XYZ file of C-alpha atoms in Angstrom:
329
model
C -41.916 8.432 24.131
C -39.371 5.660 24.088
C -36.591 5.170 21.542
C -37.660 3.430 18.367
C -35.670 0.328 17.511
C -34.755 -0.312 13.876
C -36.148 -3.464 12.327
C -34.925 -6.102 9.900
C -35.627 -4.516 6.542
C -36.882 -7.556 4.682
C -39.501 -8.137 7.351
C -40.289 -4.560 8.389
C -43.587 -3.098 7.183
C -44.302 0.586 7.537
C -46.038 0.767 10.898
C -47.710 3.189 13.271
C -44.380 4.077 14.905
C -43.043 5.531 11.648
C -40.354 2.936 10.978
C -39.998 2.385 7.265
C -38.094 -0.351 5.416
C -35.078 0.677 3.345
C -34.998 -0.296 -0.292
C -32.438 -3.067 -0.690
C -29.916 -2.265 -3.419
C -28.753 -5.401 -5.225
C -25.447 -3.723 -6.110
C -24.444 -3.412 -2.457
C -22.282 -6.342 -1.249
C -24.134 -7.313 1.929
C -22.732 -10.378 3.659
C -25.860 -10.996 5.701
C -28.440 -9.884 3.159
C -30.001 -7.142 5.246
C -30.000 -3.489 6.127
C -31.425 -1.830 9.225
C -33.439 1.352 8.696
C -35.079 3.747 11.112
C -36.286 7.317 10.996
C -33.597 9.089 12.955
C -30.536 11.101 11.933
C -27.363 9.013 12.071
C -24.705 10.056 14.567
C -21.953 7.523 15.223
C -21.281 3.825 15.143
C -18.984 1.663 17.283
C -18.181 -2.019 16.815
C -17.560 -4.780 19.337
C -15.142 -7.683 18.940
C -18.113 -10.063 18.889
C -19.534 -8.475 15.741
C -22.316 -6.431 17.351
C -22.329 -2.647 17.014
C -23.818 0.465 18.576
C -25.422 3.233 16.543
C -26.618 6.641 17.697
C -29.220 9.223 16.769
C -27.393 12.544 16.463
C -30.297 14.901 17.025
C -32.006 13.164 19.955
C -29.185 11.389 21.784
C -30.610 7.864 21.500
C -28.257 4.860 21.244
C -29.011 1.265 20.186
C -27.087 -1.992 20.326
C -27.571 -3.796 17.016
C -26.744 -7.321 15.897
C -25.950 -8.716 12.493
C -29.123 -10.780 12.855
C -31.161 -7.588 12.607
C -31.821 -7.227 16.348
C -31.770 -3.793 17.997
C -31.958 -3.035 21.727
C -32.146 0.557 23.067
C -29.303 1.516 25.415
C -30.375 5.123 25.823
C -33.680 6.702 24.843
C -34.289 10.145 23.403
C -33.183 13.197 25.360
C -36.197 14.861 27.021
C -34.466 17.686 28.878
C -32.724 15.717 31.641
C -29.391 17.319 32.622
C -27.704 14.040 33.592
C -27.346 12.504 30.123
C -26.236 13.480 26.575
C -28.447 15.884 24.652
C -27.114 14.605 21.340
C -24.964 11.640 20.325
C -22.403 12.054 17.554
C -19.224 9.960 17.643
C -19.178 6.738 19.678
C -16.276 4.636 20.966
C -15.955 1.632 23.253
C -13.802 2.055 26.363
C -11.661 -0.781 27.766
C -14.367 -1.472 30.377
C -16.940 -1.895 27.527
C -18.759 1.329 28.369
C -19.501 3.756 25.549
C -17.793 7.118 25.220
C -20.090 9.601 23.500
C -19.403 12.985 21.905
C -22.269 15.359 22.701
C -21.911 18.409 20.420
C -25.143 20.039 21.617
C -24.162 19.695 25.277
C -20.462 20.526 24.657
C -19.456 17.468 26.686
C -17.909 14.031 26.439
C -19.899 11.364 28.295
C -19.391 7.845 29.560
C -22.529 5.741 29.029
C -22.640 2.333 30.711
C -24.454 -0.448 28.911
C -27.266 -0.202 31.472
C -27.787 3.428 30.421
C -26.080 5.079 33.424
C -24.359 8.307 32.332
C -21.631 10.549 33.707
C -19.632 13.438 32.269
C -16.004 12.700 31.441
C -15.161 16.303 30.567
C -16.666 19.558 29.384
C -19.279 22.000 30.559
C -20.275 24.782 28.187
C -19.218 26.262 24.861
C -15.584 27.412 24.697
C -11.979 26.288 24.687
C -9.947 25.514 27.789
C -7.570 22.738 28.782
C -7.354 21.526 32.369
C -9.219 19.341 34.814
C -12.329 17.586 33.519
C -14.753 19.962 35.240
C -12.891 23.067 34.023
C -12.195 22.035 30.422
C -14.315 23.405 27.602
C -15.106 22.122 24.100
C -16.818 23.633 21.062
C -19.116 21.149 19.324
C -17.034 17.982 19.866
C -18.076 15.427 17.254
C -15.738 12.439 17.340
C -14.104 10.223 19.946
C -11.697 7.278 20.087
C -10.348 5.458 23.130
C -6.874 3.956 23.543
C -6.250 0.699 25.439
C -4.950 2.675 28.442
C -8.234 4.601 28.646
C -7.013 7.855 27.100
C -9.827 9.438 25.101
C -9.085 11.331 21.884
C -11.597 14.021 20.896
C -12.251 15.695 17.563
C -13.046 19.159 18.924
C -14.710 20.267 15.720
C -15.548 23.877 16.502
C -12.081 24.563 17.921
C -10.301 22.852 14.986
C -8.243 20.736 17.373
C -7.559 17.193 18.490
C -7.784 17.025 22.294
C -7.124 14.231 24.775
C -8.735 13.277 28.065
C -6.383 11.302 30.305
C -7.665 8.430 32.468
C -7.522 10.775 35.485
C -9.651 13.387 33.664
C -7.096 15.971 32.506
C -7.882 17.580 29.128
C -5.028 18.698 26.861
C -4.643 19.878 23.280
C -2.640 17.360 21.259
C -2.645 19.150 17.887
C -4.272 22.006 16.018
C -4.588 25.746 16.383
C -6.510 27.875 13.910
C -8.821 27.081 10.979
C -6.206 26.169 8.368
C -4.467 23.298 6.573
C -0.930 22.663 7.809
C 1.216 19.748 8.862
C 3.499 20.160 11.862
C 3.725 19.385 15.555
C 1.167 20.441 18.141
C -0.149 23.959 17.605
C 1.945 24.317 14.420
C -0.525 21.987 12.717
C -3.892 23.095 11.418
C -7.283 21.467 10.802
C -10.560 22.695 9.365
C -13.497 21.193 11.252
C -12.144 17.742 12.158
C -15.245 15.637 12.738
C -14.118 12.085 13.505
C -11.064 10.073 14.455
C -9.866 6.511 15.010
C -6.853 4.757 16.514
C -4.843 1.903 15.058
C -2.950 -0.755 16.990
C 0.244 1.325 16.970
C -1.446 4.270 18.679
C -1.600 6.472 15.578
C -4.679 8.673 15.476
C -6.292 9.155 12.062
C -8.513 12.220 11.710
C -11.276 12.933 9.210
C -10.407 16.575 8.516
C -13.745 17.346 6.957
C -13.406 20.821 5.494
C -9.838 20.187 4.347
C -11.121 17.121 2.438
C -8.260 15.131 3.896
C -7.283 12.330 6.250
C -4.575 13.379 8.682
C -2.415 11.281 11.001
C -1.508 12.439 14.501
C 1.420 10.729 16.218
C 1.499 10.349 20.020
C 3.805 13.405 20.251
C 1.280 15.554 18.352
C 3.040 15.516 14.990
C 0.484 15.837 12.180
C 1.004 14.545 8.647
C -1.417 14.207 5.737
C -2.213 10.632 4.723
C -4.635 11.278 1.875
C -6.497 14.090 0.174
C -6.083 17.853 0.371
C -8.045 21.019 -0.379
C -10.070 21.704 -2.473
C -11.133 18.054 -2.719
C -12.772 15.878 -5.334
C -13.557 12.229 -6.041
C -10.522 10.742 -7.795
C -8.723 7.651 -6.493
C -4.949 7.886 -6.192
C -2.030 7.823 -3.794
C -1.676 10.130 -0.788
C -2.389 13.777 -1.526
C -2.843 12.774 -5.174
C -6.201 11.285 -4.191
C -9.327 13.361 -3.640
C -11.971 13.255 -0.903
C -15.000 15.467 -0.387
C -16.154 16.101 3.169
C -14.933 12.904 4.876
C -17.191 12.426 7.893
C -15.870 9.284 9.617
C -12.947 6.866 9.696
C -12.282 3.396 11.126
C -9.163 1.267 11.451
C -9.318 -2.111 9.733
C -7.754 -5.309 11.001
C -5.260 -5.313 8.112
C -3.737 -1.827 8.560
C -6.222 -0.285 6.113
C -8.340 2.747 6.942
C -12.029 2.882 6.006
C -13.411 6.355 5.262
C -17.009 7.576 5.008
C -16.582 10.060 2.154
C -19.762 12.011 2.792
C -20.154 14.420 -0.124
C -19.058 11.786 -2.640
C -21.590 9.289 -1.262
C -18.847 6.675 -1.088
C -16.976 4.310 1.183
C -13.256 4.765 0.499
C -10.347 2.550 1.556
C -6.766 3.671 2.216
C -4.242 0.856 1.880
C -0.893 0.391 3.540
C 0.723 1.901 0.427
C -1.306 5.091 0.856
C -3.465 4.343 -2.166
C -7.082 5.483 -1.921
C -9.684 3.265 -3.586
C -13.449 3.517 -3.817
C -14.922 0.412 -2.197
C -18.575 1.330 -2.616
C -20.735 4.058 -4.086
C -24.049 4.426 -2.323
C -27.366 4.950 -4.120
C -28.275 8.497 -5.085
C -29.278 10.835 -2.219
C -27.627 8.611 0.407
C -24.639 9.938 2.350
C -22.303 7.930 4.618
C -21.830 9.442 8.062
C -20.232 6.735 10.239
C -18.213 3.552 9.759
C -16.906 0.761 12.005
C -15.221 -2.619 11.609
C -16.859 -5.248 13.851
C -15.636 -8.748 14.624
C -12.764 -10.177 12.597
C -12.683 -7.435 9.984
C -14.448 -9.435 7.267
C -17.330 -6.957 7.254
C -17.766 -3.214 7.609
C -20.753 -1.577 9.319
C -21.737 1.622 7.536
C -24.347 4.118 8.746
C -25.762 6.476 6.140
C -28.390 9.204 6.002
C -30.977 8.887 3.260
C -32.941 11.837 1.930
C -36.646 11.166 2.478
C -39.550 13.193 3.815
C -37.989 12.610 7.265
C -34.327 11.935 8.101
C -33.670 8.223 7.752
C -30.659 6.236 8.942
C -29.681 3.117 7.031
C -27.126 0.756 8.590
C -25.585 -1.741 6.182
C -23.352 -4.724 6.893
C -20.929 -4.969 3.975
C -18.816 -7.932 2.911
C -15.240 -6.715 2.419
C -14.324 -9.621 0.121
C -16.944 -8.551 -2.422
C -15.658 -4.986 -2.797
C -13.542 -4.159 -5.816
C -10.439 -2.887 -4.051
C -7.746 -3.976 -6.472
């Protein structure tokens, strides 16, 4: 069975392949007037400078290239037991050579996927924790990835509660984190609780969605961790820094204007963190819809948001949102 491509919602009837149209919500600021919907479980999303984006199916490892015109082209089909490709596809990131870097939590690996579908392991093997050469390093349910301009890959090693790096020559090291806790500090003095996604800004700062701490953390290149927004036990209030509340943040993306965009999963919201540290709610999704991935394609005028909708089968909805129409002031 081949991967199912999502279809332009306004022209997509329910068909024999099981693709169903999403219900357009008139309150959602959509710059292009469409959503993409397909019956898969959302994994990650990565944006290109041209405005296109890639979206993945977490459970089955499929990846599509999608356009703002509603087009969708499979890059990688569903996993059918082959050992030479990802079993699952969570976080996605684009490498400098335009290949995709994919976090595979089921396979405990980080993969490089070329745009022609060719796959190779960057690091990881089986369940565990070990730094070292790519073939010796071990991860525990890695969920998020980001790639720096020099090719260094940052990994949200969710099950190990750490942020790890993979150097361009394949060496894996722990940048920050130790045990399941909430603590700022440098290197292993810092603590995360199930970090699930991360993103890099132009200055090389790594922002981490620290999911079970209900916080966004910043990791400097030397491994120093500080808290940008939120804190345990979490909530939904806007505010500044740790005076703001988040609830299960699942993804983060760097904007083109030094803002951070956060998929605030349990609150069903898209949140924005400004340069002053103030957290604002940019969008509340319809009931029983939860944001799981976010990216900023093109010139930053829009945000691509992938969300899971509760239906009889897991459904992913990808929306293209017009930043100028969000109430962020």
